[in-house]
Amino acid sequence: MLNRTIHMIRILCIILAVLSLVLFTVVYVDYSSKSVIRGPQVTMDTDTITISIKDGSDAVLQGIQAVDAQGNDVSSLMIVESYGRFASDGSRMVRIAAFDRQGNVSKISRTIYYSDYVPPRVSLRGPLCAVSNSKRNLLEQIQVFDSLEGDISSDVTLSYIGGTSIPTEGEFQVLLQVSNS
């Protein structure tokens, strides 16, 4: 009789353990499905916009709305996260982040064109020549001005075509490169 009682208690414990596991799984799955975290819903009237170089980030955000999961307007919590490089057609991609009050984030991209942008202008301060064995830096003779970033002369790189340095006296072709952000 004692063995039978112990056996029944063991079976009852196993059944309770299985039921507890099933109940935990059901509650966990139900809770998880209700607490899906998502950022604000972001919409924009157009994915391309033309602005002036004088305009701030508010102009980039024109026509973009953000609404959180509860339906509240959180458009005032949007920021321009980053500006991409210029494409050959003069366009530039911007990345916009929208936040809700819980810290959830959604991101979108928009293409901008500047109505008054002028590509960087390169000019020479003096001749591109150096005396043999001198420490003269040819880059000091280059000046580059960008309509968005101002003086970007310090961003110019120089490389010698056909080699990495000038081995002897003579004329050499150089490649000057600069890029704005």
Coordinates of C-alpha atoms in Angstrom, one line a residue:
M1 CA 0.0 0.0 0.0
L2 CA 2.8 2.4 0.8
N3 CA 4.5 1.7 -2.5
R4 CA 1.3 2.3 -4.3
T5 CA 0.9 5.7 -2.5
I6 CA 4.5 6.7 -3.3
H7 CA 3.9 5.7 -7.0
M8 CA 0.7 7.8 -7.2
I9 CA 2.5 10.8 -5.6
R10 CA 5.3 10.5 -8.2
I11 CA 2.8 10.4 -11.1
L12 CA 0.9 13.4 -9.6
C13 CA 4.2 15.4 -9.4
I14 CA 5.0 14.6 -13.0
I15 CA 1.5 15.6 -14.1
L16 CA 1.8 18.9 -12.1
A17 CA 5.3 19.6 -13.6
V18 CA 4.0 19.0 -17.2
L19 CA 0.9 21.2 -16.5
S20 CA 3.1 24.0 -15.0
L21 CA 5.4 23.9 -18.1
V22 CA 2.4 24.0 -20.4
L23 CA 0.8 26.9 -18.5
F24 CA 4.1 28.8 -18.4
T25 CA 4.5 28.4 -22.2
V26 CA 1.0 29.6 -22.9
V27 CA 1.4 32.7 -20.7
Y28 CA 4.9 33.5 -22.1
V29 CA 3.7 33.2 -25.7
D30 CA 0.7 35.4 -25.0
Y31 CA 2.8 38.0 -23.2
S32 CA 5.4 38.0 -25.9
S33 CA 2.9 38.5 -28.7
K34 CA 1.4 41.5 -26.9
S35 CA 4.7 43.3 -26.2
V36 CA 6.2 43.4 -29.7
I37 CA 8.3 46.5 -29.7
R38 CA 8.2 48.6 -32.8
G39 CA 9.2 52.2 -33.6
P40 CA 6.9 54.9 -34.8
Q41 CA 5.1 54.6 -38.2
V42 CA 6.8 57.1 -40.5
T43 CA 5.3 58.5 -43.6
M44 CA 6.4 61.2 -46.1
D45 CA 4.6 63.0 -48.8
T46 CA 7.6 62.6 -51.2
D47 CA 10.9 60.7 -51.0
T48 CA 12.7 63.5 -52.9
I49 CA 12.9 67.1 -51.9
T50 CA 14.8 70.2 -53.2
I51 CA 16.1 72.7 -50.6
S52 CA 18.7 75.5 -50.3
I53 CA 22.1 75.0 -48.8
K54 CA 21.2 77.6 -46.3
D55 CA 18.2 75.6 -45.0
G56 CA 18.6 73.6 -41.8
S57 CA 17.5 70.1 -41.0
D58 CA 13.9 71.3 -40.6
A59 CA 13.7 71.7 -44.3
V60 CA 14.8 68.1 -44.8
L61 CA 12.1 66.9 -42.4
Q62 CA 9.3 68.8 -44.3
G63 CA 6.4 66.6 -45.2
I64 CA 7.4 63.7 -42.9
Q65 CA 5.1 62.6 -40.1
A66 CA 5.7 60.0 -37.3
V67 CA 3.0 58.4 -35.3
D68 CA 3.7 56.0 -32.3
A69 CA 2.0 52.7 -31.6
Q70 CA -0.7 54.5 -29.6
G71 CA -1.5 56.9 -32.4
N72 CA 0.3 59.9 -30.9
D73 CA 2.1 62.3 -33.3
V74 CA 5.8 62.1 -32.5
S75 CA 7.0 64.1 -35.5
S76 CA 8.7 66.6 -33.2
L77 CA 11.0 63.7 -32.1
M78 CA 12.6 63.2 -35.6
I79 CA 16.2 64.0 -36.4
V80 CA 18.4 63.9 -39.4
E81 CA 20.8 61.1 -38.5
S82 CA 23.2 61.3 -41.3
Y83 CA 23.9 62.9 -44.7
G84 CA 25.3 60.7 -47.5
R85 CA 27.9 61.5 -50.1
F86 CA 26.9 63.4 -53.2
A87 CA 25.9 61.3 -56.2
S88 CA 26.9 62.2 -59.8
D89 CA 23.5 63.8 -60.4
G90 CA 24.0 66.2 -57.4
S91 CA 21.6 64.3 -55.1
R92 CA 22.4 63.3 -51.6
M93 CA 20.8 60.6 -49.4
V94 CA 19.8 61.6 -45.9
R95 CA 18.9 59.1 -43.1
I96 CA 16.1 60.2 -40.8
A97 CA 15.4 58.7 -37.4
A98 CA 12.0 59.0 -35.6
F99 CA 11.7 58.2 -31.9
D100 CA 8.7 57.6 -29.7
R101 CA 8.6 58.4 -26.0
Q102 CA 9.6 54.9 -25.0
G103 CA 12.8 55.2 -27.0
N104 CA 11.8 52.9 -29.9
V105 CA 13.3 54.0 -33.3
S106 CA 12.3 53.8 -36.9
K107 CA 14.5 55.0 -39.8
I108 CA 13.8 56.1 -43.3
S109 CA 15.8 57.6 -46.1
R110 CA 15.1 60.6 -48.4
T111 CA 16.9 62.0 -51.4
I112 CA 17.7 65.7 -51.3
Y113 CA 18.8 68.1 -54.1
Y114 CA 20.2 71.5 -53.3
S115 CA 18.8 74.3 -55.6
D116 CA 21.9 76.5 -55.1
Y117 CA 24.7 74.0 -54.6
V118 CA 28.0 74.5 -56.4
P119 CA 30.5 71.7 -56.4
P120 CA 33.9 72.3 -54.8
R121 CA 36.0 74.9 -56.6
V122 CA 39.8 74.2 -56.9
S123 CA 42.3 77.0 -57.3
L124 CA 46.1 77.4 -57.1
R125 CA 47.8 79.7 -54.6
G126 CA 51.0 79.4 -56.5
P127 CA 52.8 77.2 -59.0
L128 CA 53.0 73.4 -58.5
C129 CA 56.7 73.1 -58.6
A130 CA 59.3 72.2 -56.0
V131 CA 63.1 72.4 -55.9
S132 CA 64.9 69.1 -55.8
N133 CA 65.5 67.9 -52.2
S134 CA 63.3 70.6 -50.7
K135 CA 60.7 69.9 -48.0
R136 CA 58.1 72.0 -49.9
N137 CA 54.6 70.6 -49.7
L138 CA 52.8 70.9 -53.1
L139 CA 49.4 70.7 -51.3
E140 CA 50.1 74.1 -49.7
Q141 CA 49.5 75.5 -53.2
I142 CA 46.0 74.0 -53.6
Q143 CA 42.9 75.7 -52.3
V144 CA 39.5 74.1 -52.4
F145 CA 36.3 75.9 -51.4
D146 CA 32.9 74.0 -51.0
S147 CA 29.6 75.9 -50.9
L148 CA 28.4 73.7 -48.0
E149 CA 31.5 73.1 -45.9
G150 CA 33.7 76.1 -46.8
D151 CA 37.5 75.6 -47.0
I152 CA 38.3 71.9 -47.5
S153 CA 41.8 72.4 -48.7
S154 CA 43.1 70.2 -45.9
D155 CA 41.1 67.3 -47.4
V156 CA 43.1 67.3 -50.7
T157 CA 45.2 64.2 -51.3
L158 CA 48.0 64.0 -53.9
S159 CA 49.5 61.0 -55.6
Y160 CA 52.1 60.7 -58.3
I161 CA 51.0 58.9 -61.4
G162 CA 53.3 56.0 -62.1
G163 CA 54.9 55.9 -58.6
T164 CA 54.6 57.0 -55.0
S165 CA 57.3 59.7 -54.9
I166 CA 59.4 61.8 -57.2
P167 CA 62.7 60.0 -57.6
T168 CA 64.6 62.6 -59.7
E169 CA 64.3 66.0 -61.2
G170 CA 61.8 66.4 -64.1
E171 CA 58.1 66.8 -64.8
F172 CA 55.7 64.4 -63.3
Q173 CA 51.9 64.0 -63.5
V174 CA 50.1 64.1 -60.2
L175 CA 46.5 63.2 -59.3
L176 CA 44.8 65.6 -56.8
Q177 CA 41.6 64.4 -55.2
V178 CA 39.2 66.0 -52.7
S179 CA 35.7 65.2 -51.6
N180 CA 33.3 66.9 -49.4
S181 CA 31.1 65.1 -46.9

